[in-house]
CSV table of C-alpha atoms in Angstrom, one decimal:
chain,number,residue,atom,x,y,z
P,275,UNK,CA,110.7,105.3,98.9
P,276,UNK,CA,111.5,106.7,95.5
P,277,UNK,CA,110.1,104.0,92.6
P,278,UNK,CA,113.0,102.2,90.2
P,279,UNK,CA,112.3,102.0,86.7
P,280,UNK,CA,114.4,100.9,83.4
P,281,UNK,CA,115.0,102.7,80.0
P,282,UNK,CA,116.6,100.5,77.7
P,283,UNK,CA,117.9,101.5,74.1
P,284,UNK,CA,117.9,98.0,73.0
P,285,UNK,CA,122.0,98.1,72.5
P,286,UNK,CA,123.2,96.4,69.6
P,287,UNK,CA,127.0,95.5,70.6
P,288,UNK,CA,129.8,95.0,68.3
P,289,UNK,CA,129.9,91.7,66.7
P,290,UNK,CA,126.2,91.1,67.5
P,291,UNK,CA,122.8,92.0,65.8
P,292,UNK,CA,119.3,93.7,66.1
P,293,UNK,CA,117.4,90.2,66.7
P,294,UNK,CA,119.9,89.2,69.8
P,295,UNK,CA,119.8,92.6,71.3
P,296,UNK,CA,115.5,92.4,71.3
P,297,UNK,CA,115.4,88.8,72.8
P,298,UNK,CA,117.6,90.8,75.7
P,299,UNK,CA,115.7,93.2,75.8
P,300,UNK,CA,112.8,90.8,77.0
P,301,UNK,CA,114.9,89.3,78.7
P,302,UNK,CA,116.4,91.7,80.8
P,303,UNK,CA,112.1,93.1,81.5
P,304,UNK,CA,111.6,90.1,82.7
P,305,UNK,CA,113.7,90.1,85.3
P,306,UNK,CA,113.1,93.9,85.7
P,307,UNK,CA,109.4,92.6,86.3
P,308,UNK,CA,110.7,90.0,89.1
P,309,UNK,CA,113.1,92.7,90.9
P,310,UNK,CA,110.3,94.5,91.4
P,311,UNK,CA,111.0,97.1,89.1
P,312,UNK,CA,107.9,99.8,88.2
P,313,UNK,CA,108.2,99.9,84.2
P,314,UNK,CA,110.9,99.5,81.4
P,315,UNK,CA,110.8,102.2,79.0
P,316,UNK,CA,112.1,102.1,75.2
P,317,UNK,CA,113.6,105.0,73.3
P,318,UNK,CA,112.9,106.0,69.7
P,319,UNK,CA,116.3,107.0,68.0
P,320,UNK,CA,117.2,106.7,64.5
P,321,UNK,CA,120.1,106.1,62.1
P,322,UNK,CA,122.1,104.9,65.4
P,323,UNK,CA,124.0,101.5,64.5
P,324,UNK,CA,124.0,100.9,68.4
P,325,UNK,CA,120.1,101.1,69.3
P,326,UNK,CA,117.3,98.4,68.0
P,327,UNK,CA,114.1,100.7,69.2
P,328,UNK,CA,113.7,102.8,66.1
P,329,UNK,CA,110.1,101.1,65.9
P,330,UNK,CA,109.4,101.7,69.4
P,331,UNK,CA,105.9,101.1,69.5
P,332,UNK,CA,106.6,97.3,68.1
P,333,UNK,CA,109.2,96.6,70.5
P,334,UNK,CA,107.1,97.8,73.2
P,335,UNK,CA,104.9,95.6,72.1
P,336,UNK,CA,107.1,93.0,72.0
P,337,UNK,CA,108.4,93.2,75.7
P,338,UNK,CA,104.7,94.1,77.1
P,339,UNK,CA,103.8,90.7,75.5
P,340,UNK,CA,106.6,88.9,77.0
P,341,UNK,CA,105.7,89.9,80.3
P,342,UNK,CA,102.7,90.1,83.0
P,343,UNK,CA,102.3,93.2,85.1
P,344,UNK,CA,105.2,95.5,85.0
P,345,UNK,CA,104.5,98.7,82.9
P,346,UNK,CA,105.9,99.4,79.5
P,347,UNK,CA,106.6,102.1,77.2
P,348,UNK,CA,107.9,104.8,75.5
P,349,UNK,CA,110.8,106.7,77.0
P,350,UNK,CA,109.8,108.4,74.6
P,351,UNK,CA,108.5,108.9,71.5
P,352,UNK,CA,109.7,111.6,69.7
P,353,UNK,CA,106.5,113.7,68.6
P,354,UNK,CA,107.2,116.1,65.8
P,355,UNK,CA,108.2,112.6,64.0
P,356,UNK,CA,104.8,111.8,63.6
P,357,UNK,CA,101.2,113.1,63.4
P,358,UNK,CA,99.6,112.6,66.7
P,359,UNK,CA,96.7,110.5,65.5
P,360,UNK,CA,99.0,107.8,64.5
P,361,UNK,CA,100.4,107.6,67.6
P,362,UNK,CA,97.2,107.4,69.7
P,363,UNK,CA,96.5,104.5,67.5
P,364,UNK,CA,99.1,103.3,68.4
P,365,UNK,CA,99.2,103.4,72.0
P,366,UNK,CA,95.9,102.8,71.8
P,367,UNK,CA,96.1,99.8,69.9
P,368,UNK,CA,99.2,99.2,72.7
P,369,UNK,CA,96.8,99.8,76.1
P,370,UNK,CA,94.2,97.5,73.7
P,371,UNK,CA,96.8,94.7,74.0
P,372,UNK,CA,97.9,95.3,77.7
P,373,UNK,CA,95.0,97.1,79.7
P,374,UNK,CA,96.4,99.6,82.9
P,375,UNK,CA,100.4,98.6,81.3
P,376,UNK,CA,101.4,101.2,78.6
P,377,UNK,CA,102.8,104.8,79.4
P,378,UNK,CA,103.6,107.1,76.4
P,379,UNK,CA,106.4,109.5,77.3
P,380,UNK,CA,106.5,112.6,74.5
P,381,UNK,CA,109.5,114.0,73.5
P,382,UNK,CA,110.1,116.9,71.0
P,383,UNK,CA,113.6,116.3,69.4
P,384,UNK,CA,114.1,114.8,66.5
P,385,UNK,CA,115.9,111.6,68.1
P,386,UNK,CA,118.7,111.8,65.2
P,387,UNK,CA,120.3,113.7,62.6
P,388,UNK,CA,119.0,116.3,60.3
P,389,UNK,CA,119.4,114.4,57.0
P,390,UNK,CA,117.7,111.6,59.0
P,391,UNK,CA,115.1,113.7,60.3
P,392,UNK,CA,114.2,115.0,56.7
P,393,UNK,CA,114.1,111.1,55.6
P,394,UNK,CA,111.7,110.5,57.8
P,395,UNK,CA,109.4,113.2,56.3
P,396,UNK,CA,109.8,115.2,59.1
P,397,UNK,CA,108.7,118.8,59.1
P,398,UNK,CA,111.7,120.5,60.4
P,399,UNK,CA,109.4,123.2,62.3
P,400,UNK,CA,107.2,121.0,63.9
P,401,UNK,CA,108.9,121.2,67.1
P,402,UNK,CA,107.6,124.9,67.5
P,403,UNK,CA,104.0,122.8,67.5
P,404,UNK,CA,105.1,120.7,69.8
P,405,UNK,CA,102.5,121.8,73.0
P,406,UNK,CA,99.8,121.5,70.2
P,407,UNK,CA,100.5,118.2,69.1
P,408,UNK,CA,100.5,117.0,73.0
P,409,UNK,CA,97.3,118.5,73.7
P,410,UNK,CA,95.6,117.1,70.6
P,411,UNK,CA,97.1,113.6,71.2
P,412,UNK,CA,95.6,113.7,74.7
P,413,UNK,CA,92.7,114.6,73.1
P,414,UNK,CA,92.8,111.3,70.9
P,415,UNK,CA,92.4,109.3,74.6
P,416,UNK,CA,89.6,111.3,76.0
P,417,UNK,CA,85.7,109.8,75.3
P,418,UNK,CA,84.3,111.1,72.4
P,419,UNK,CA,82.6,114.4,72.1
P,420,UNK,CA,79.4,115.1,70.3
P,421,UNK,CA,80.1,115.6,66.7
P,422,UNK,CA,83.4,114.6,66.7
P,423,UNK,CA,85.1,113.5,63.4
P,424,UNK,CA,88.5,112.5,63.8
P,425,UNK,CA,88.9,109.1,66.2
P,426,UNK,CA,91.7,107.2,67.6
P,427,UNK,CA,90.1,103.5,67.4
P,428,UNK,CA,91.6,102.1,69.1
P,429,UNK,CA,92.8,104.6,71.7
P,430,UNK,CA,89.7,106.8,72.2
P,431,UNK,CA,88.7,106.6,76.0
P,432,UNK,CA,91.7,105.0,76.8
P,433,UNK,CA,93.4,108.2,78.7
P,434,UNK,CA,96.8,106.7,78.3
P,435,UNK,CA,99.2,107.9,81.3
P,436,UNK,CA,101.5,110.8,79.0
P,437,UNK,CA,104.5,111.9,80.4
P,438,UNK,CA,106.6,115.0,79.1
P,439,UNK,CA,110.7,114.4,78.6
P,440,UNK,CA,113.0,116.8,78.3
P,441,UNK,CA,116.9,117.9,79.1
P,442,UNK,CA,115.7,121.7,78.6
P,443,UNK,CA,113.6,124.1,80.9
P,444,UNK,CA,110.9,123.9,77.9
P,445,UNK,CA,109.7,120.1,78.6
P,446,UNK,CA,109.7,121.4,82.5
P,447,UNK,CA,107.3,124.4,81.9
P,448,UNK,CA,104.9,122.5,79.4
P,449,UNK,CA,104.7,119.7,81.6
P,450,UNK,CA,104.0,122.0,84.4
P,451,UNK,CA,101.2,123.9,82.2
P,452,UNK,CA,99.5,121.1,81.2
P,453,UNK,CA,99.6,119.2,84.7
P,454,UNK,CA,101.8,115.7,83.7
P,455,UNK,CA,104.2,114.0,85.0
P,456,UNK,CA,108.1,115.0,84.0
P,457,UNK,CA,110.9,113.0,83.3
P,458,UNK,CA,114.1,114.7,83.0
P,459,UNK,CA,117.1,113.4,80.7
P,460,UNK,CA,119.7,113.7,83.5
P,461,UNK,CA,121.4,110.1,82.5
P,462,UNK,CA,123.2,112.5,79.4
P,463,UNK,CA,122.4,116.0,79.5
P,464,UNK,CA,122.8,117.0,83.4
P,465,UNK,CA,123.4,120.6,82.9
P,466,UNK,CA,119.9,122.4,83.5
P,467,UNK,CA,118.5,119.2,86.2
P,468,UNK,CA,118.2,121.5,89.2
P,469,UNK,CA,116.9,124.3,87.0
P,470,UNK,CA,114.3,121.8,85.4
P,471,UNK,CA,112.9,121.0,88.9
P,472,UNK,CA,112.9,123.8,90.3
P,473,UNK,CA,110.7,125.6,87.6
P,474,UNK,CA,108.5,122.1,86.9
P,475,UNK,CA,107.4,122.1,90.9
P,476,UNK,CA,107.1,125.6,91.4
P,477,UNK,CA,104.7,126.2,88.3
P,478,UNK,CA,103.1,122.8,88.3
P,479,UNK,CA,99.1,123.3,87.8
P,480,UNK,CA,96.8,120.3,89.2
P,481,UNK,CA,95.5,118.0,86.0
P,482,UNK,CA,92.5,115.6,85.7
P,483,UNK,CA,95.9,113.3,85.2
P,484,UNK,CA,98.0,114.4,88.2
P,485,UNK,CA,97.3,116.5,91.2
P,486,UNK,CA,100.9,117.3,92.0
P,487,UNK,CA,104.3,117.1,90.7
P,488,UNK,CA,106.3,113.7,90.0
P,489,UNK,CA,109.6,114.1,88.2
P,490,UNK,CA,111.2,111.0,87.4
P,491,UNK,CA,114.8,111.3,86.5
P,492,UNK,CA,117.4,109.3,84.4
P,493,UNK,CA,120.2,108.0,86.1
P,494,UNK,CA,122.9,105.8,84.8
P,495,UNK,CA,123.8,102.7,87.2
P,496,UNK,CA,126.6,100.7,86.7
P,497,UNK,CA,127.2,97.9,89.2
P,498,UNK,CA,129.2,94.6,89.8
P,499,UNK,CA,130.8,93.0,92.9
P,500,UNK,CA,133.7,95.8,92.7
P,501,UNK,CA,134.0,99.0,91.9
P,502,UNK,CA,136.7,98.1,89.8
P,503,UNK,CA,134.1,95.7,87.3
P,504,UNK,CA,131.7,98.1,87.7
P,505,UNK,CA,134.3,101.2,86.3
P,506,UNK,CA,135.5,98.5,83.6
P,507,UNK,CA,132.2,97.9,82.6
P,508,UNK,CA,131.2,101.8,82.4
P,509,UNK,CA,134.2,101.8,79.8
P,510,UNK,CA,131.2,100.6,77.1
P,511,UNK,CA,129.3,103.8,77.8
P,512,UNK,CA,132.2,106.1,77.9
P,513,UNK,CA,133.3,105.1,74.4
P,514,UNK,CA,129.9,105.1,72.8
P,515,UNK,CA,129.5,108.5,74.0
P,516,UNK,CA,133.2,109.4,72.5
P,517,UNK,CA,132.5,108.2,69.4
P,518,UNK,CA,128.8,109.7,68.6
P,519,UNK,CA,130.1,113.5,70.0
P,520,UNK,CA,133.1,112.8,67.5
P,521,UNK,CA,130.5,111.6,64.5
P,522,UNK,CA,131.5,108.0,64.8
P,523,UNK,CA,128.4,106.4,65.7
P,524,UNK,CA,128.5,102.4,66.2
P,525,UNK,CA,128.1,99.9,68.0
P,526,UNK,CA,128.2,99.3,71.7
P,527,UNK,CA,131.7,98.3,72.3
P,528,UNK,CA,133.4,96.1,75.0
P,529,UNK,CA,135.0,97.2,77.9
P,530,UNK,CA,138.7,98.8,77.7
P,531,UNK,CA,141.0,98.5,80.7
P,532,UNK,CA,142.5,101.8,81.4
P,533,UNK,CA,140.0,103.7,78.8
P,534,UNK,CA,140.3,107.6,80.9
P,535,UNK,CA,144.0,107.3,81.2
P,536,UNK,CA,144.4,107.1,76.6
P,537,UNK,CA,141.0,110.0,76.8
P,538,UNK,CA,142.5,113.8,75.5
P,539,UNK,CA,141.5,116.8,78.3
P,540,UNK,CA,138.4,117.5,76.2
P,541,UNK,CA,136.9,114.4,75.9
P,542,UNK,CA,137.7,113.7,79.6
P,543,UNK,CA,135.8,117.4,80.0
P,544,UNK,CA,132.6,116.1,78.3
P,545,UNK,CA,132.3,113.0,80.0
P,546,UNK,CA,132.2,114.5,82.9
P,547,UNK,CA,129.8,116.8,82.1
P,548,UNK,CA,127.3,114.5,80.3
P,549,UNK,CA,127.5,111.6,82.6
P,550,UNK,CA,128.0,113.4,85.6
P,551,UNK,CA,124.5,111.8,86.8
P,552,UNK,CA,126.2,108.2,86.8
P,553,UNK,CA,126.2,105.8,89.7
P,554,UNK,CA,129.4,103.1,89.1
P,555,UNK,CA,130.4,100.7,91.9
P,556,UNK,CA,130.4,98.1,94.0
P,557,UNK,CA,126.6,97.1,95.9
P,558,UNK,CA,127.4,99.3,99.0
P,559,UNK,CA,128.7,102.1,96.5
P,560,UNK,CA,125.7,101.9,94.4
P,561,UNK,CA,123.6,102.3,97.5
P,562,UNK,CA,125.4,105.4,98.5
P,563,UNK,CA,125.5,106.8,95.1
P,564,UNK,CA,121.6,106.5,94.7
P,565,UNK,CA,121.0,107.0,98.3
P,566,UNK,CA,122.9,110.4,97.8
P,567,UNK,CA,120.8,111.2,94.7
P,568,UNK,CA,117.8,111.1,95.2
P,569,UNK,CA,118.3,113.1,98.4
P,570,UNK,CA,119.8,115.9,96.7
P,571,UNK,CA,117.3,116.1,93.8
P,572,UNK,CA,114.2,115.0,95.4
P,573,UNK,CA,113.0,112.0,92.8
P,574,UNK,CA,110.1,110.2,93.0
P,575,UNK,CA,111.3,108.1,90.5
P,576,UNK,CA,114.4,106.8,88.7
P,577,UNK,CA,114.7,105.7,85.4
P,578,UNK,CA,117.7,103.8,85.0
P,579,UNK,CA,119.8,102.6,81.8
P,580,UNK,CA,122.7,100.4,81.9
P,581,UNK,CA,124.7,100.4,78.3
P,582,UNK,CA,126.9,97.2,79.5
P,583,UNK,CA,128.1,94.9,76.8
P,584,UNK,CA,127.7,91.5,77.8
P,585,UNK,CA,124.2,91.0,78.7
P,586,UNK,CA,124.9,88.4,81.7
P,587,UNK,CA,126.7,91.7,83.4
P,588,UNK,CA,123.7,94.3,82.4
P,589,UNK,CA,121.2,91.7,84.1
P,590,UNK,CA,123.0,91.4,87.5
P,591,UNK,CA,123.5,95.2,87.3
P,592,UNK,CA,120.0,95.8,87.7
P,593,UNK,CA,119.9,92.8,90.0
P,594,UNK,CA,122.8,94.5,92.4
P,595,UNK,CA,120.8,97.6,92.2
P,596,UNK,CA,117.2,96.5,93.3
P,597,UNK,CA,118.9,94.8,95.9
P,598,UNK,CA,120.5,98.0,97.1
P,599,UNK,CA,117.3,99.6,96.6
P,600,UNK,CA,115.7,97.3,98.8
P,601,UNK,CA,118.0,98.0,102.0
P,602,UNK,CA,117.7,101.8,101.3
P,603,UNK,CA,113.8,100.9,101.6
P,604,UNK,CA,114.4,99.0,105.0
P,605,UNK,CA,116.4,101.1,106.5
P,606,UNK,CA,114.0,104.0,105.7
């Protein structure tokens, strides 16, 4: 049966702050890790008022620490940020801490604007090196070679599990070239899903990693007792999205009763088309909606987020959902 996993942005929600939304975010791991869920990812954006996992390799740290065997990591870190040595240091420093926990998923988009990018020292071209930075990273986690110079200590025989993310055909083909596991955006940028998979399985060549494809996919999950909490509660999401495609970025806001009917044609347009990959409902229409899902696209895994304002709600969410998961799994 396909695995369940969780990528949290940390939300910060209106009239709250960075250190309330971190506790959940333990928090909610921790019952990830007692659901039965396989990891719980963090996600490196910057300049976003809403997200608290700009420093993604602390907060990782922070939830690995919190928690005993479920896997953590980065979902993902955005690579042409940074020079791939500090980052194998850093997971390496992470896998250290937390032996056979800590996945590094790879991303090559900036994660934020262009002025933030360029505050970040950012090299606006690096993402044409992007393959080359993922191959000398990897690198950084092999055992050392005769004459070597350059280590990652820690990090250096480590072979921390990388994954390559994308919303593109490019992550698809590189992560098929170099033999690693794919995890596709599909939670907010649907469009080229099938596309993605198609091209990732067909060219996928066998790795010392991975000896056949595993695509994981992002899915957003929304559940309650009714399908009418669960579409109130999606409300949060649908605003957020609004708001950053319209350059108000903020704060994840509560829920709005009757949000689509005040939405213009375009906005209604776009929300359909980024969240298309959305599962909102009661327990037996969460079933069906993953159920349904995963059939059509062939997962081996799901990644699933939950941008839901009051925490209490986001934490039976996920509890709803692994239950479902769980009869799907039975009835198998």
């Amino acid at each position: 049966m396909t695995a369940l996993s969780v990528l949290d942005l940390s939300p910060i929600v209106e009239g709250s702050n960075a250190s309330q939304s971190l506790a959940n975010s333990l928090d909610l791991a921790r019952h990830a890790e007692r659901l039965g869920y396989k990891r719980y990812w963090l996600a490196e954006h910057h300049n976003m008022p809403g997200i608290a996992s700009a420093a993604t390799a602390v907060v990782i740290a922070h939830v690995a620490g919190g928690t005993k065997t479920i896997r953590v990591g980065a979902g993902g870190i955005m690579l042409p940020n940074h020079a791939p040595l500090v980052i194998a240091e850093q997971f390496g420093t992470l896998a250290a801490l937390h032996p056979g926990r800590i996945d590094l998923g790879l991303g090559r988009a900036p994660g934020t604007d262009m002025g933030t990018a360029r505050a970040l020292r950012r090299n606006l071209e690096a993402s044409d090196n992007f393959p080359q930075d993922v191959v000398e990273l990897m690198g950084y986690f092999q055992p050392a070679e005769e004459g070597q110079r350059i280590h990652a200590v820690p990090g250096e025989g480590q072979k921390v599990p990388v994954w390559i993310l994308g919303s593109s055909l490019y992550g698809a083909q590189l992560a098929a070239m170099l033999g690693l596991p794919y995890a596709f955006a599909s939670h907010f940028a649907p469009a080229e899903l099938d596309h993605a998979l198609d091209m990732y399985r067909s060219r996928f060549q066998p790795s010392e990693q991975l000896d056949k494809p595993y695509a994981m996919l992002g899915l957003n999950v929304f559940a309650a007792p009714t399908d009418a909490e669960a579409k109130l509660l999606f409300t949060s999401l649908q605003q957020a999205f609004v708001n950053l495609r319209t350059g108000r970025p903020g704060r994840l806001p509560p829920p709005v009763e009757g949000y689509d009917q005040t939405l213009e044609p375009m906005a209604k347009t776009m929300l359909g088309q980024a969240l298309s990959c959305a599962v909102v409902g009661s327990p037996e229409t969460v079933r069906q909606g993953i159920d349904a899902f995963v059939r059509r696209t062939g997962a081996d895994e799901l990644m699933v987020t939950a941008q839901i304002f009051d925490h209490a709600a986001r934490v039976r969410s996920f509890e709803i959902l692994a239950e479902a998961h769980k009869s799907l799994s039975q009835a198998a």
